[in-house]
Tab-separated table of C-alpha atoms in Angstrom:
chain	number	residue	atom	x	y	z
A	1	MET	CA	-37.765	5.638	-1.613
A	2	HIS	CA	-40.606	7.266	0.287
A	3	LYS	CA	-42.957	4.537	-0.917
A	4	ILE	CA	-40.542	1.822	0.297
A	5	THR	CA	-40.150	3.373	3.729
A	6	PHE	CA	-43.960	3.725	3.997
A	7	ILE	CA	-44.348	-0.002	3.212
A	8	ILE	CA	-41.750	-0.879	5.877
A	9	PHE	CA	-43.566	1.367	8.318
A	10	SER	CA	-46.892	-0.338	7.525
A	11	ILE	CA	-45.404	-3.815	8.024
A	12	LEU	CA	-43.923	-2.825	11.368
A	13	LEU	CA	-47.232	-1.375	12.520
A	14	PHE	CA	-49.039	-4.491	11.415
A	15	ALA	CA	-46.630	-6.679	13.404
A	16	PHE	CA	-46.993	-4.574	16.528
A	17	ASN	CA	-50.762	-4.479	16.249
A	18	GLY	CA	-51.182	-8.211	15.480
A	19	TYR	CA	-50.975	-9.326	19.060
A	20	ALA	CA	-53.526	-6.775	20.169
A	21	ALA	CA	-55.901	-7.885	17.419
A	22	ASP	CA	-55.745	-11.541	18.517
A	23	ASN	CA	-56.435	-10.674	22.140
A	24	LYS	CA	-59.323	-8.510	21.143
A	25	SER	CA	-60.911	-11.449	19.226
A	26	LYS	CA	-60.654	-13.716	22.267
A	27	ASP	CA	-62.114	-11.087	24.566
A	28	ASN	CA	-65.062	-10.594	22.216
A	29	LYS	CA	-65.939	-14.306	22.393
A	30	GLU	CA	-65.672	-14.482	26.180
A	31	SER	CA	-67.740	-11.352	26.766
A	32	SER	CA	-70.264	-11.658	23.961
A	33	SER	CA	-73.185	-11.445	26.382
A	34	ALA	CA	-71.813	-8.383	28.164
A	35	ALA	CA	-71.782	-4.845	26.939
A	36	LYS	CA	-68.480	-4.039	25.306
A	37	ALA	CA	-66.400	-1.330	27.010
A	38	LYS	CA	-64.287	0.597	24.454
A	39	ALA	CA	-60.534	0.441	25.450
A	40	PRO	CA	-58.386	3.567	24.982
A	41	ASP	CA	-56.236	3.522	21.811
A	42	MET	CA	-52.629	2.946	22.945
A	43	SER	CA	-51.189	2.092	19.516
A	44	PHE	CA	-49.201	5.359	19.484
A	45	ASN	CA	-46.771	3.651	21.883
A	46	ASP	CA	-45.650	1.540	18.958
A	47	ASP	CA	-44.638	4.717	17.124
A	48	TYR	CA	-42.011	5.416	19.780
A	49	PHE	CA	-40.096	2.180	19.187
A	50	VAL	CA	-40.554	2.247	15.430
A	51	GLY	CA	-39.352	5.874	15.356
A	52	LEU	CA	-36.176	5.118	17.321
A	53	LYS	CA	-35.360	2.134	15.136
A	54	ALA	CA	-36.022	4.101	11.947
A	55	TYR	CA	-33.670	6.905	13.126
A	56	GLU	CA	-30.985	4.353	13.895
A	57	ASP	CA	-31.344	2.933	10.372
A	58	GLY	CA	-31.288	6.352	8.729
A	59	LEU	CA	-34.968	6.261	7.717
A	60	TYR	CA	-35.559	9.865	8.710
A	61	ASP	CA	-38.973	10.302	7.092
A	62	VAL	CA	-40.317	7.269	8.970
A	63	ALA	CA	-38.640	8.406	12.197
A	64	LYS	CA	-40.122	11.903	11.889
A	65	SER	CA	-43.631	10.578	11.192
A	66	CYS	CA	-43.597	8.084	14.072
A	67	LEU	CA	-41.991	10.325	16.694
A	68	SER	CA	-44.211	13.284	15.809
A	69	ASN	CA	-47.292	11.089	16.114
A	70	TYR	CA	-46.084	9.712	19.438
A	71	LEU	CA	-45.475	13.203	20.842
A	72	SER	CA	-48.930	14.336	19.762
A	73	HIS	CA	-50.321	11.825	22.292
A	74	GLU	CA	-47.623	11.889	24.962
A	75	ASP	CA	-45.505	14.911	25.876
A	76	LYS	CA	-44.621	14.591	29.548
A	77	SER	CA	-43.065	11.143	30.139
A	78	GLN	CA	-39.375	10.255	30.039
A	79	LYS	CA	-40.000	8.501	26.731
A	80	ALA	CA	-41.467	11.738	25.409
A	81	GLY	CA	-38.269	13.558	26.382
A	82	PHE	CA	-36.059	11.081	24.565
A	83	ALA	CA	-38.380	11.113	21.542
A	84	THR	CA	-37.987	14.911	21.443
A	85	TYR	CA	-34.208	14.551	21.725
A	86	ILE	CA	-34.119	12.222	18.726
A	87	LEU	CA	-36.651	14.223	16.728
A	88	TYR	CA	-34.609	17.454	16.761
A	89	GLN	CA	-31.667	15.467	15.406
A	90	VAL	CA	-33.894	14.071	12.657
A	91	TYR	CA	-34.785	17.620	11.650
A	92	MET	CA	-31.091	18.576	11.643
A	93	ALA	CA	-30.259	15.616	9.421
A	94	GLN	CA	-32.894	16.872	6.991
A	95	ASN	CA	-31.634	20.492	7.203
A	96	ASP	CA	-34.994	21.586	8.619
A	97	PHE	CA	-33.383	23.974	11.088
A	98	LYS	CA	-36.538	25.897	11.952
A	99	SER	CA	-38.271	22.711	13.132
A	100	ALA	CA	-35.035	21.597	14.804
A	101	GLN	CA	-34.878	24.868	16.742
A	102	TYR	CA	-38.480	24.602	17.936
A	103	THR	CA	-38.065	20.950	18.957
A	104	PHE	CA	-34.760	21.700	20.694
A	105	THR	CA	-36.424	24.308	22.920
A	106	GLN	CA	-38.866	21.640	24.153
A	107	LEU	CA	-35.961	19.729	25.700
A	108	ALA	CA	-35.839	22.284	28.515
A	109	ASN	CA	-38.794	20.401	30.023
A	110	PHE	CA	-36.900	17.112	30.272
A	111	LYS	CA	-33.909	15.586	31.995
A	112	ASP	CA	-32.366	12.362	30.783
A	113	SER	CA	-28.916	10.873	31.374
A	114	ARG	CA	-28.886	9.775	27.751
A	115	PHE	CA	-28.748	13.366	26.535
A	116	ASP	CA	-25.294	14.305	25.220
A	117	LYS	CA	-25.040	17.777	26.737
A	118	GLN	CA	-21.889	18.802	24.873
A	119	LYS	CA	-23.360	17.740	21.545
A	120	MET	CA	-26.561	19.586	22.349
A	121	LEU	CA	-24.645	22.823	22.929
A	122	LYS	CA	-22.861	22.483	19.602
A	123	ASP	CA	-26.101	21.559	17.830
A	124	GLN	CA	-27.862	24.538	19.368
A	125	MET	CA	-25.241	26.942	18.020
A	126	PHE	CA	-25.157	25.199	14.654
A	127	ILE	CA	-28.917	25.641	14.314
A	128	GLU	CA	-28.638	29.322	15.256
A	129	THR	CA	-25.899	29.993	12.692
A	130	LYS	CA	-28.109	28.499	10.000
A	131	LEU	CA	-31.121	30.614	10.933
A	132	SER	CA	-29.705	33.945	12.112
A	133	CYS	CA	-26.128	35.126	12.637
A	134	ASP	CA	-27.434	37.851	14.947
A	135	GLY	CA	-29.180	35.225	17.025
A	136	ALA	CA	-26.068	33.041	17.032
A	137	LYS	CA	-23.828	35.905	18.137
A	138	ASN	CA	-26.284	36.935	20.847
A	139	LEU	CA	-26.339	33.359	22.169
A	140	LEU	CA	-22.525	33.261	22.160
A	141	LEU	CA	-22.075	36.584	23.948
A	142	THR	CA	-24.869	35.968	26.456
A	143	TYR	CA	-23.723	32.472	27.356
A	144	PRO	CA	-20.029	32.329	26.373
A	145	LYS	CA	-19.011	28.705	26.095
A	146	ASN	CA	-16.226	26.969	24.229
A	147	GLU	CA	-18.744	24.652	22.534
A	148	TYR	CA	-20.598	27.652	21.143
A	149	LEU	CA	-17.427	29.440	20.010
A	150	GLU	CA	-16.013	26.337	18.344
A	151	VAL	CA	-19.094	26.023	16.131
A	152	TYR	CA	-19.559	29.756	15.586
A	153	VAL	CA	-16.083	30.387	14.145
A	154	LYS	CA	-16.555	27.579	11.634
A	155	SER	CA	-19.755	29.162	10.341
A	156	SER	CA	-20.197	32.008	7.871
A	157	CYS	CA	-21.148	34.413	10.676
A	158	ALA	CA	-18.866	37.408	11.244
A	159	VAL	CA	-16.037	37.234	13.778
A	160	ASP	CA	-15.344	40.662	15.293
A	161	LYS	CA	-13.734	42.182	18.382
A	162	GLU	CA	-16.659	41.168	20.605
A	163	VAL	CA	-16.170	37.560	19.574
A	164	THR	CA	-12.369	37.569	19.875
A	165	SER	CA	-12.618	39.111	23.353
A	166	LEU	CA	-14.076	35.799	24.527
A	167	LEU	CA	-10.673	34.145	24.033
A	168	SER	CA	-9.492	35.697	27.295
A	169	LYS	CA	-12.746	35.047	29.160
A	170	ILE	CA	-13.452	31.368	28.620
A	171	ASP	CA	-11.343	28.242	28.595
A	172	VAL	CA	-10.723	27.780	24.886
A	173	PRO	CA	-8.469	25.057	23.440
A	174	ALA	CA	-5.624	26.129	21.180
A	175	GLU	CA	-7.312	24.706	18.084
A	176	THR	CA	-10.308	26.982	18.562
A	177	ILE	CA	-8.048	29.998	19.096
A	178	TYR	CA	-6.242	29.106	15.883
A	179	ALA	CA	-9.575	28.901	14.037
A	180	VAL	CA	-10.527	32.368	15.340
A	181	LEU	CA	-7.206	33.831	14.195
A	182	GLU	CA	-7.660	32.392	10.727
A	183	ARG	CA	-10.947	34.294	10.504
A	184	VAL	CA	-9.584	37.706	11.571
A	185	GLN	CA	-6.078	37.721	10.081
A	186	LYS	CA	-6.802	40.741	7.866
A	187	ASP	CA	-7.165	42.926	10.973
A	188	LYS	CA	-3.638	43.376	12.379
A	189	ALA	CA	-4.736	45.244	15.500
A	190	LEU	CA	-7.326	42.602	16.281
A	191	VAL	CA	-4.846	39.760	15.837
A	192	PHE	CA	-2.348	41.462	18.123
A	193	SER	CA	-5.008	42.041	20.773
A	194	THR	CA	-5.741	38.305	20.829
A	195	TYR	CA	-2.025	37.613	21.289
A	196	ASP	CA	-1.621	40.260	23.967
A	197	ASN	CA	-4.499	38.809	25.983
A	198	LEU	CA	-3.525	35.182	25.463
A	199	LYS	CA	-2.841	33.311	28.682
A	200	ALA	CA	0.605	31.771	29.038
A	201	GLU	CA	-0.732	28.219	29.206
A	202	LYS	CA	-2.497	28.724	25.875
A	203	ARG	CA	0.649	29.767	24.018
A	204	THR	CA	1.193	26.472	22.245
A	205	PRO	CA	3.946	26.018	19.621
A	206	LYS	CA	1.387	26.036	16.807
A	207	LEU	CA	-0.171	29.288	17.991
A	208	MET	CA	3.143	31.003	18.638
A	209	ASN	CA	4.347	29.946	15.214
A	210	PHE	CA	1.186	31.430	13.701
A	211	TYR	CA	1.615	34.727	15.530
A	212	GLY	CA	5.331	34.895	14.674
A	213	LYS	CA	4.765	34.327	10.960
A	214	TYR	CA	1.840	36.743	11.024
A	215	PHE	CA	3.811	39.544	12.665
A	216	TYR	CA	6.790	39.136	10.348
A	217	SER	CA	4.780	38.893	7.118
A	218	ASN	CA	2.787	41.984	8.127
A	219	ASN	CA	5.948	43.982	8.888
A	220	MET	CA	5.164	44.091	12.615
A	221	LYS	CA	8.850	43.765	13.510
A	222	ASP	CA	8.631	44.985	17.104
A	223	GLU	CA	5.874	42.493	17.845
A	224	PHE	CA	7.788	39.746	16.041
A	225	TYR	CA	11.021	40.189	17.978
A	226	ALA	CA	9.178	40.537	21.290
A	227	LEU	CA	7.555	37.179	20.599
A	228	TYR	CA	10.848	35.673	19.401
A	229	LYS	CA	12.401	36.347	22.789
A	230	THR	CA	9.898	33.966	24.369
A	231	TYR	CA	9.432	31.398	21.601
A	232	LYS	CA	11.715	30.152	18.823
A	233	ASP	CA	11.456	27.482	16.171
A	234	SER	CA	13.182	26.788	12.874
A	235	GLU	CA	10.610	28.664	10.805
A	236	LEU	CA	10.806	31.834	12.888
A	237	THR	CA	14.594	31.612	12.939
A	238	SER	CA	14.524	31.610	9.132
A	239	TYR	CA	12.752	34.972	9.312
A	240	VAL	CA	15.384	36.320	11.696
A	241	MET	CA	18.138	35.238	9.312
A	242	GLU	CA	16.337	36.766	6.334
A	243	ASP	CA	15.890	40.046	8.185
A	244	THR	CA	19.565	40.086	9.152
A	245	TRP	CA	20.692	39.372	5.595
A	246	LYS	CA	18.760	42.391	4.338
A	247	THR	CA	21.021	44.658	6.403
A	248	GLY	CA	24.005	43.724	4.224
A	249	ASP	CA	26.131	43.242	7.350
A	250	TYR	CA	27.957	39.943	6.739
A	251	LYS	CA	29.594	39.824	10.149
A	252	LYS	CA	26.238	40.333	11.824
A	253	TYR	CA	24.775	37.523	9.717
A	254	ILE	CA	27.569	35.171	10.769
A	255	ASP	CA	27.157	36.057	14.444
A	256	THR	CA	23.368	35.723	14.276
A	257	PHE	CA	23.627	32.382	12.501
A	258	LYS	CA	25.956	30.985	15.159
A	259	LYS	CA	23.659	32.215	17.913
A	260	GLU	CA	20.245	31.314	16.511
A	261	VAL	CA	20.558	28.335	14.155
A	262	LYS	CA	20.454	25.023	15.992
A	263	ALA	CA	22.044	21.887	14.592
A	264	ASP	CA	18.730	20.031	14.341
A	265	TYR	CA	16.973	22.836	12.447
A	266	LYS	CA	16.026	22.128	8.852
A	267	LEU	CA	15.943	25.563	7.308
A	268	ASP	CA	15.566	26.650	3.723
A	269	LYS	CA	18.867	26.083	1.916
A	270	VAL	CA	19.234	29.811	1.219
A	271	VAL	CA	19.989	30.367	4.934
A	272	TYR	CA	23.023	28.066	4.699
A	273	CYS	CA	24.153	29.396	1.306
A	274	ARG	CA	24.124	32.919	2.703
A	275	MET	CA	26.211	31.781	5.662
A	276	ILE	CA	28.810	30.417	3.246
A	277	GLU	CA	28.740	33.607	1.190
A	278	ALA	CA	29.031	35.810	4.284
A	279	SER	CA	31.959	33.722	5.560
A	280	ASN	CA	33.733	34.025	2.213
A	281	LYS	CA	33.179	37.789	2.202
A	282	GLU	CA	34.618	38.061	5.711
A	283	MET	CA	37.368	35.526	4.942
A	284	VAL	CA	36.515	33.333	7.918
A	285	ASN	CA	36.109	29.592	8.172
A	286	PHE	CA	32.697	27.949	8.332
A	287	ASP	CA	31.372	24.499	9.157
A	288	CYS	CA	31.895	22.468	5.987
A	289	THR	CA	28.662	20.541	6.556
A	290	LEU	CA	26.883	23.755	5.534
A	291	VAL	CA	27.824	22.912	1.953
A	292	ASP	CA	25.619	19.829	2.111
A	293	LYS	CA	22.719	21.887	3.465
A	294	CYS	CA	23.220	24.590	0.859
A	295	LEU	CA	23.973	22.612	-2.311
A	296	GLY	CA	22.601	19.181	-1.434
A	297	THR	CA	23.897	16.471	-3.744
A	298	LYS	CA	27.274	16.359	-5.457
A	299	SER	CA	27.840	18.633	-8.433
A	300	PRO	CA	30.812	20.615	-9.779
A	301	ASP	CA	29.838	23.574	-7.570
A	302	TYR	CA	29.345	21.300	-4.570
A	303	ASN	CA	32.766	19.674	-5.064
A	304	LYS	CA	34.555	23.017	-5.404
A	305	THR	CA	32.845	24.583	-2.406
A	306	LYS	CA	33.306	21.558	-0.162
A	307	LEU	CA	36.964	21.112	-1.070
A	308	ALA	CA	37.655	24.837	-0.725
A	309	CYS	CA	36.191	24.732	2.784
A	310	TYR	CA	38.586	21.974	3.844
A	311	MET	CA	41.491	23.725	2.079
A	312	ARG	CA	40.869	26.982	3.929
A	313	LYS	CA	41.038	25.083	7.205
A	314	GLU	CA	44.095	23.167	5.945
A	315	ASP	CA	42.229	20.061	7.046
A	316	LYS	CA	44.491	17.443	5.467
A	317	GLU	CA	42.506	14.495	6.766
A	318	ASN	CA	39.185	15.648	5.313
A	319	ILE	CA	40.815	16.831	2.081
A	320	SER	CA	42.117	13.311	1.604
A	321	TRP	CA	38.781	11.756	2.539
A	322	PHE	CA	36.775	13.994	0.222
A	323	ILE	CA	39.031	13.582	-2.818
A	324	GLY	CA	38.836	9.861	-2.215
A	325	THR	CA	35.076	10.035	-2.802
A	326	LEU	CA	35.544	11.663	-6.224
A	327	THR	CA	36.150	10.147	-9.627
A	328	VAL	CA	38.993	11.117	-11.962
A	329	GLN	CA	36.339	12.824	-14.086
A	330	ASP	CA	35.278	14.900	-11.053
A	331	THR	CA	38.834	16.023	-10.334
A	332	LEU	CA	39.315	17.274	-13.901
A	333	LYS	CA	37.273	20.272	-12.748
A	334	LEU	CA	39.444	20.631	-9.628
A	335	CYS	CA	42.948	20.741	-11.135
A	336	GLU	CA	43.659	24.254	-9.828
A	337	TYR	CA	42.642	23.073	-6.361
A	338	GLY	CA	45.012	20.126	-6.786
A	339	LYS	CA	47.941	22.482	-7.444
A	340	TYR	CA	47.170	24.380	-4.236
A	341	ILE	CA	46.718	21.226	-2.156
A	342	ILE	CA	50.025	19.752	-3.323
A	343	GLY	CA	51.842	23.079	-3.105
A	344	LYS	CA	50.690	23.523	0.516
A	345	ASN	CA	51.674	19.950	1.356
A	346	LEU	CA	48.045	19.113	2.190
A	347	TYR	CA	47.990	16.021	0.019
A	348	ASP	CA	47.912	12.338	0.812
A	349	ILE	CA	49.863	10.191	-1.623
A	350	LYS	CA	47.051	7.673	-1.919
A	351	PHE	CA	44.735	10.062	-3.794
A	352	LEU	CA	47.261	11.752	-6.124
A	353	ASN	CA	46.308	9.459	-8.993
A	354	LYS	CA	42.908	11.234	-8.988
A	355	PHE	CA	44.702	14.215	-10.589
A	356	GLU	CA	46.625	12.223	-13.219
A	357	LYS	CA	44.349	13.459	-16.049
A	358	CYS	CA	44.862	17.142	-15.265
A	359	PRO	CA	46.293	18.886	-18.365
A	360	ASP	CA	48.976	20.981	-16.632
A	361	LYS	CA	50.743	19.122	-13.849
A	362	ALA	CA	54.150	20.808	-14.029
A	363	SER	CA	53.623	22.879	-10.875
A	364	MET	CA	52.347	19.798	-9.043
A	365	TYR	CA	55.495	17.853	-9.991
A	366	GLU	CA	57.742	20.746	-8.996
A	367	SER	CA	56.117	20.939	-5.551
A	368	LEU	CA	56.615	17.219	-5.041
A	369	LEU	CA	60.269	17.451	-6.107
A	370	LYS	CA	60.687	20.298	-3.621
A	371	PHE	CA	59.315	18.005	-0.894
A	372	LYS	CA	61.532	15.179	-2.264
A	373	ASP	CA	58.453	12.975	-2.335
A	374	TYR	CA	59.469	10.830	-5.278
A	375	ASN	CA	56.924	8.095	-4.702
A	376	ALA	CA	54.224	10.775	-4.837
A	377	ILE	CA	55.550	11.785	-8.277
A	378	LEU	CA	55.139	8.214	-9.479
A	379	LYS	CA	51.592	8.130	-8.067
A	380	LEU	CA	50.699	11.376	-9.828
A	381	GLY	CA	52.275	10.184	-13.073
A	382	GLY	CA	49.963	7.201	-13.178
A	383	GLY	CA	50.082	5.530	-16.574
A	384	ALA	CA	52.662	7.984	-17.953
A	385	ASP	CA	50.302	9.216	-20.628
A	386	THR	CA	52.277	12.345	-21.553
A	387	GLN	CA	55.893	13.302	-22.154
A	388	LEU	CA	55.697	15.504	-19.043
A	389	ASP	CA	54.684	12.497	-16.935
A	390	ILE	CA	57.536	10.400	-18.372
A	391	ALA	CA	60.090	13.120	-17.684
A	392	TYR	CA	59.217	13.620	-14.037
A	393	MET	CA	58.821	9.903	-13.418
A	394	ALA	CA	62.317	9.382	-14.832
A	395	ILE	CA	63.655	11.944	-12.353
A	396	ALA	CA	61.772	10.245	-9.497
A	397	TYR	CA	63.219	6.835	-10.359
A	398	TYR	CA	66.710	8.316	-10.481
A	399	PHE	CA	66.468	9.753	-6.979
A	400	LEU	CA	64.882	6.521	-5.718
A	401	GLY	CA	68.017	4.735	-6.969
A	402	ASN	CA	66.226	2.723	-9.637
A	403	ASN	CA	68.575	3.236	-12.578
A	404	THR	CA	66.872	0.608	-14.708
A	405	GLN	CA	63.573	2.403	-14.617
A	406	TYR	CA	65.305	5.766	-14.940
A	407	ASN	CA	66.944	4.705	-18.200
A	408	ASN	CA	63.739	3.015	-19.364
A	409	TYR	CA	61.733	6.233	-18.946
A	410	LEU	CA	64.529	8.433	-20.266
A	411	ASN	CA	64.577	6.416	-23.466
A	412	LYS	CA	60.825	6.962	-23.878
A	413	LEU	CA	61.290	10.721	-24.061
A	414	THR	CA	60.978	12.172	-27.545
A	415	ASP	CA	60.654	15.776	-26.396
A	416	ILE	CA	64.182	17.242	-26.606
A	417	ASP	CA	63.500	20.030	-24.093
A	418	LEU	CA	62.100	17.635	-21.482
A	419	SER	CA	64.961	15.196	-22.063
A	420	GLY	CA	67.435	17.990	-21.440
A	421	MET	CA	65.559	19.035	-18.287
A	422	VAL	CA	65.823	15.519	-16.885
A	423	LYS	CA	69.556	15.266	-17.543
A	424	ARG	CA	70.214	18.652	-15.970
A	425	ALA	CA	68.124	17.713	-12.933
A	426	VAL	CA	69.955	14.504	-12.205
A	427	SER	CA	73.368	16.097	-12.847
A	428	ARG	CA	72.688	18.860	-10.327
A	429	GLY	CA	70.783	16.623	-7.941
A	430	SER	CA	67.698	18.860	-8.321
A	431	LEU	CA	65.932	21.149	-10.727
């Protein structure tokens, strides 16, 4: 690669020098009779342009050779200043930080609008951190600047109290503050001092979240709750709920949940599950949407918990809606709930067929007879799969005045006890 770049360099020099060679030949012919005056060698000017182009193309060896040669002849002009500016960056690209440092110091002699001052500050600190952490820290403390601090904290140099004290002295963006905190998080006192001295306008959500999590995870409860009074988010609220749960006070957990948990928060599901558990312990109603946040998708536990929530509230409309979303197979695991719903007159006739496969429906039928809801009995009986279904459906048809169907179902009964029950019921007008 070095050989290739040297060839390119030679070709470029040849091209630049060609014109001069031709002119020199013509001058020799015209002044052959006169004494030749030796012209000063200005070919080093070509090195300037070749060096800049080589740097642009990433040919750092060529750029270094050309720019160094140019500066050995010219060190005061504006071009010399820009050549120095480019040369220190060449050295940085090659990790030659000692040469980069020396060349960088020469820039103090030049002013050029093309110099990127902010980049130069960052480069200066980067060079220092590579050569001497003591030198880098001294530069930072002597001339505290955000550009210096930003680079320093990303280096391997130590971050101590002297460095963190700069956070309250210079205008530092939140990202740099966050980077500093990441470096000193093992020192609780130091982290708190940075928070205590942090200006109000610098207390961004990301930083406050960091401090909140830090205080809680390091058992700095006083500091955590002092911060929580001024800044809240879903993550910090999760910590508050966890801390409250540890007290074992269910009522306090319920009250804290209602006060602190916002509807748009997406907390860990355990927060919602604990709210359900606490509500059950205290025998109070809770928002039934918490079941979705606690248990997620439908499952036997989900179905039981969701339905129980609506039952406790005696929310007939939502009981009907929810059972309507279930399959007959789902309701096989909810037969005891079905008995309660029907017994409390919380049912809707349109979903009673969902319980037709339940093994013990006697109490359900008795509740419906009590309510004289004979059509509901027929709905619950469904396909009359059992002798119990046939018996109660026969009774329902009798009280609906459909003697044909009554006799039809009565004749299907083979169970003597159930047949006798039906006859006694219709003779008395009830069970």
